[in-house]
PDB file of C-alpha atoms in Angstrom:
ATOM      1  CA  MET A 243      97.346  92.678 100.773  1.00 74.00           C
ATOM      2  CA  SER A 244      98.556  95.448  99.718  1.00 87.00           C
ATOM      3  CA  LEU A 245     101.297  97.442  97.464  1.00 94.00           C
ATOM      4  CA  LYS A 246     102.040 100.498  98.437  1.00 95.00           C
ATOM      5  CA  ILE A 247     103.490 103.150  95.060  1.00 94.00           C
ATOM      6  CA  VAL A 248     104.980 106.166  96.814  1.00 93.00           C
ATOM      7  CA  PHE A 249     105.339 108.886  93.529  1.00 92.00           C
ATOM      8  CA  PRO A 250     107.900 111.421  94.176  1.00 89.00           C
ATOM      9  CA  ALA A 251     107.530 115.248  92.550  1.00 85.00           C
ATOM     10  CA  ASP A 252     109.526 114.454  89.939  1.00 86.00           C
ATOM     11  CA  ARG A 253     107.843 111.200  88.710  1.00 90.00           C
ATOM     12  CA  ALA A 254     105.198 110.315  86.564  1.00 93.00           C
ATOM     13  CA  SER A 255     106.440 106.287  86.183  1.00 95.00           C
ATOM     14  CA  VAL A 256     107.416 103.920  87.907  1.00 95.00           C
ATOM     15  CA  THR A 257     107.734 100.241  89.032  1.00 95.00           C
ATOM     16  CA  SER A 258     106.856  98.412  91.453  1.00 93.00           C
ATOM     17  CA  SER A 259     108.264  95.800  93.627  1.00 90.00           C
ATOM     18  CA  SER A 260     107.426  91.980  92.244  1.00 92.00           C
ATOM     19  CA  LEU A 261     103.705  90.468  93.357  1.00 94.00           C
ATOM     20  CA  TYR A 262     103.005  86.218  93.405  1.00 94.00           C
ATOM     21  CA  GLN A 263     100.840  84.840  90.199  1.00 94.00           C
ATOM     22  CA  TRP A 264      97.144  83.952  91.678  1.00 94.00           C
ATOM     23  CA  ASP A 265      97.879  85.907  94.817  1.00 93.00           C
ATOM     24  CA  TYR A 266      93.963  87.821  94.487  1.00 95.00           C
ATOM     25  CA  GLY A 267      92.800  90.051  96.539  1.00 95.00           C
ATOM     26  CA  GLN A 268      96.075  92.114  95.792  1.00 96.00           C
ATOM     27  CA  ILE A 269      94.957  96.486  96.430  1.00 96.00           C
ATOM     28  CA  LEU A 270      96.697  99.145  95.659  1.00 96.00           C
ATOM     29  CA  GLN A 271      98.129 102.337  97.410  1.00 96.00           C
ATOM     30  CA  ILE A 272      99.160 104.902  95.515  1.00 95.00           C
ATOM     31  CA  GLU A 273     100.499 108.196  97.018  1.00 93.00           C
ATOM     32  CA  SER A 274     100.844 111.171  95.483  1.00 91.00           C
ATOM     33  CA  ALA A 275     100.910 114.609  96.250  1.00 85.00           C
ATOM     34  CA  ASP A 276      99.263 116.227  93.469  1.00 86.00           C
ATOM     35  CA  LEU A 277      95.896 113.027  93.086  1.00 87.00           C
ATOM     36  CA  LEU A 278      92.858 114.788  92.180  1.00 85.00           C
ATOM     37  CA  PRO A 279      90.097 113.683  94.093  1.00 86.00           C
ATOM     38  CA  ILE A 280      88.358 111.690  91.209  1.00 87.00           C
ATOM     39  CA  VAL A 281      90.556 109.394  89.892  1.00 91.00           C
ATOM     40  CA  GLU A 282      90.831 105.708  87.642  1.00 95.00           C
ATOM     41  CA  VAL A 283      93.209 103.363  87.370  1.00 97.00           C
ATOM     42  CA  HIS A 284      93.261 101.502  83.975  1.00 97.00           C
ATOM     43  CA  PHE A 285      94.912  97.676  83.923  1.00 97.00           C
ATOM     44  CA  ALA A 286      96.079  95.911  81.663  1.00 96.00           C
ATOM     45  CA  CYS A 287      98.266  92.589  80.890  1.00 91.00           C
ATOM     46  CA  VAL A 288      99.720  89.909  78.972  1.00 81.00           C
ATOM     47  CA  GLY A 289      96.724  89.275  76.320  1.00 82.00           C
ATOM     48  CA  MET A 290      94.294  91.703  76.858  1.00 88.00           C
ATOM     49  CA  THR A 291      92.768  93.753  74.329  1.00 91.00           C
ATOM     50  CA  GLU A 292      90.793  96.583  77.144  1.00 94.00           C
ATOM     51  CA  ALA A 293      92.157  97.610  79.994  1.00 95.00           C
ATOM     52  CA  ILE A 294      90.098  97.135  83.471  1.00 97.00           C
ATOM     53  CA  VAL A 295      88.514 100.416  84.361  1.00 96.00           C
ATOM     54  CA  ARG A 296      88.185 100.750  88.704  1.00 96.00           C
ATOM     55  CA  PRO A 297      87.870 103.787  89.890  1.00 92.00           C
ATOM     56  CA  CYS A 298      89.334 104.719  93.480  1.00 90.00           C
ATOM     57  CA  SER A 299      89.090 106.312  96.936  1.00 81.00           C
ATOM     58  CA  VAL A 300      91.020 109.460  96.971  1.00 88.00           C
ATOM     59  CA  ASN A 301      91.605 110.866 100.621  1.00 88.00           C
ATOM     60  CA  ASN A 302      94.863 113.240 101.794  1.00 86.00           C
ATOM     61  CA  GLY A 303      96.619 111.686  98.798  1.00 85.00           C
ATOM     62  CA  LEU A 304      96.392 108.414  98.810  1.00 93.00           C
ATOM     63  CA  ALA A 305      94.608 106.483  96.162  1.00 93.00           C
ATOM     64  CA  THR A 306      92.902 102.858  97.164  1.00 95.00           C
ATOM     65  CA  VAL A 307      91.968 100.438  94.278  1.00 96.00           C
ATOM     66  CA  ALA A 308      91.759  96.367  94.078  1.00 96.00           C
ATOM     67  CA  ILE A 309      93.867  95.457  91.020  1.00 96.00           C
ATOM     68  CA  PRO A 310      91.965  93.081  89.064  1.00 96.00           C
ATOM     69  CA  ASP A 311      92.366  89.348  90.164  1.00 95.00           C
ATOM     70  CA  ILE A 312      92.493  88.077  86.111  1.00 94.00           C
ATOM     71  CA  CYS A 313      95.585  90.439  85.836  1.00 94.00           C
ATOM     72  CA  LEU A 314      97.603  88.164  88.294  1.00 94.00           C
ATOM     73  CA  GLU A 315      96.272  84.717  86.747  1.00 93.00           C
ATOM     74  CA  HIS A 316      99.143  85.998  83.563  1.00 86.00           C
ATOM     75  CA  ALA A 317     102.841  86.097  84.705  1.00 90.00           C
ATOM     76  CA  GLY A 318     104.239  88.637  82.924  1.00 93.00           C
ATOM     77  CA  THR A 319     103.487  92.789  84.030  1.00 95.00           C
ATOM     78  CA  ILE A 320     100.755  94.883  84.717  1.00 96.00           C
ATOM     79  CA  MET A 321     101.030  98.011  83.491  1.00 96.00           C
ATOM     80  CA  ALA A 322      98.439 100.561  85.482  1.00 97.00           C
ATOM     81  CA  TRP A 323      97.451 103.732  84.095  1.00 96.00           C
ATOM     82  CA  VAL A 324      96.693 106.532  86.280  1.00 95.00           C
ATOM     83  CA  PHE A 325      93.724 108.922  85.113  1.00 95.00           C
ATOM     84  CA  GLU A 326      92.903 111.957  86.657  1.00 90.00           C
ATOM     85  CA  ILE A 327      89.367 113.631  85.841  1.00 89.00           C
ATOM     86  CA  ASN A 328      88.532 117.117  86.429  1.00 86.00           C
ATOM     87  CA  GLY A 329      85.393 117.631  85.558  1.00 84.00           C
ATOM     88  CA  THR A 330      84.994 117.261  81.863  1.00 88.00           C
ATOM     89  CA  GLU A 331      88.181 116.420  81.494  1.00 89.00           C
ATOM     90  CA  GLY A 332      90.707 113.222  82.512  1.00 90.00           C
ATOM     91  CA  MET A 333      93.970 112.201  81.453  1.00 91.00           C
ATOM     92  CA  THR A 334      96.784 109.930  82.121  1.00 93.00           C
ATOM     93  CA  ARG A 335      99.078 111.178  84.973  1.00 90.00           C
ATOM     94  CA  LYS A 336     101.417 108.417  85.862  1.00 95.00           C
ATOM     95  CA  THR A 337     102.058 104.593  84.594  1.00 96.00           C
ATOM     96  CA  ILE A 338     102.985 101.787  87.608  1.00 97.00           C
ATOM     97  CA  THR A 339     104.633  99.233  85.602  1.00 96.00           C
ATOM     98  CA  ILE A 340     104.429  95.952  88.420  1.00 96.00           C
ATOM     99  CA  PRO A 341     106.466  92.492  87.111  1.00 96.00           C
ATOM    100  CA  VAL A 342     103.850  89.502  88.352  1.00 95.00           C
TER     101      VAL A 342
END
């Protein structure tokens, strides 16, 4: 199952439609015209002390990443930060809130 997020040109933060608790195997697709070729997504949810970092494949402005199943074990909110890497530098460019 895929959850697709489209970032308008003027937005750096969006809230997605809801996912269901225990619905494992979810894929997050992030569409943005300004994504760099090297992107990671950092996931965190209630009770986590460290984010789970997942590399993404980016093709024509569409990043695809698996949502960690552990994040779907809890009702609440998943936060996903899109971290772009440019050479030796990187920064969080976009934020996604995913209700569960």
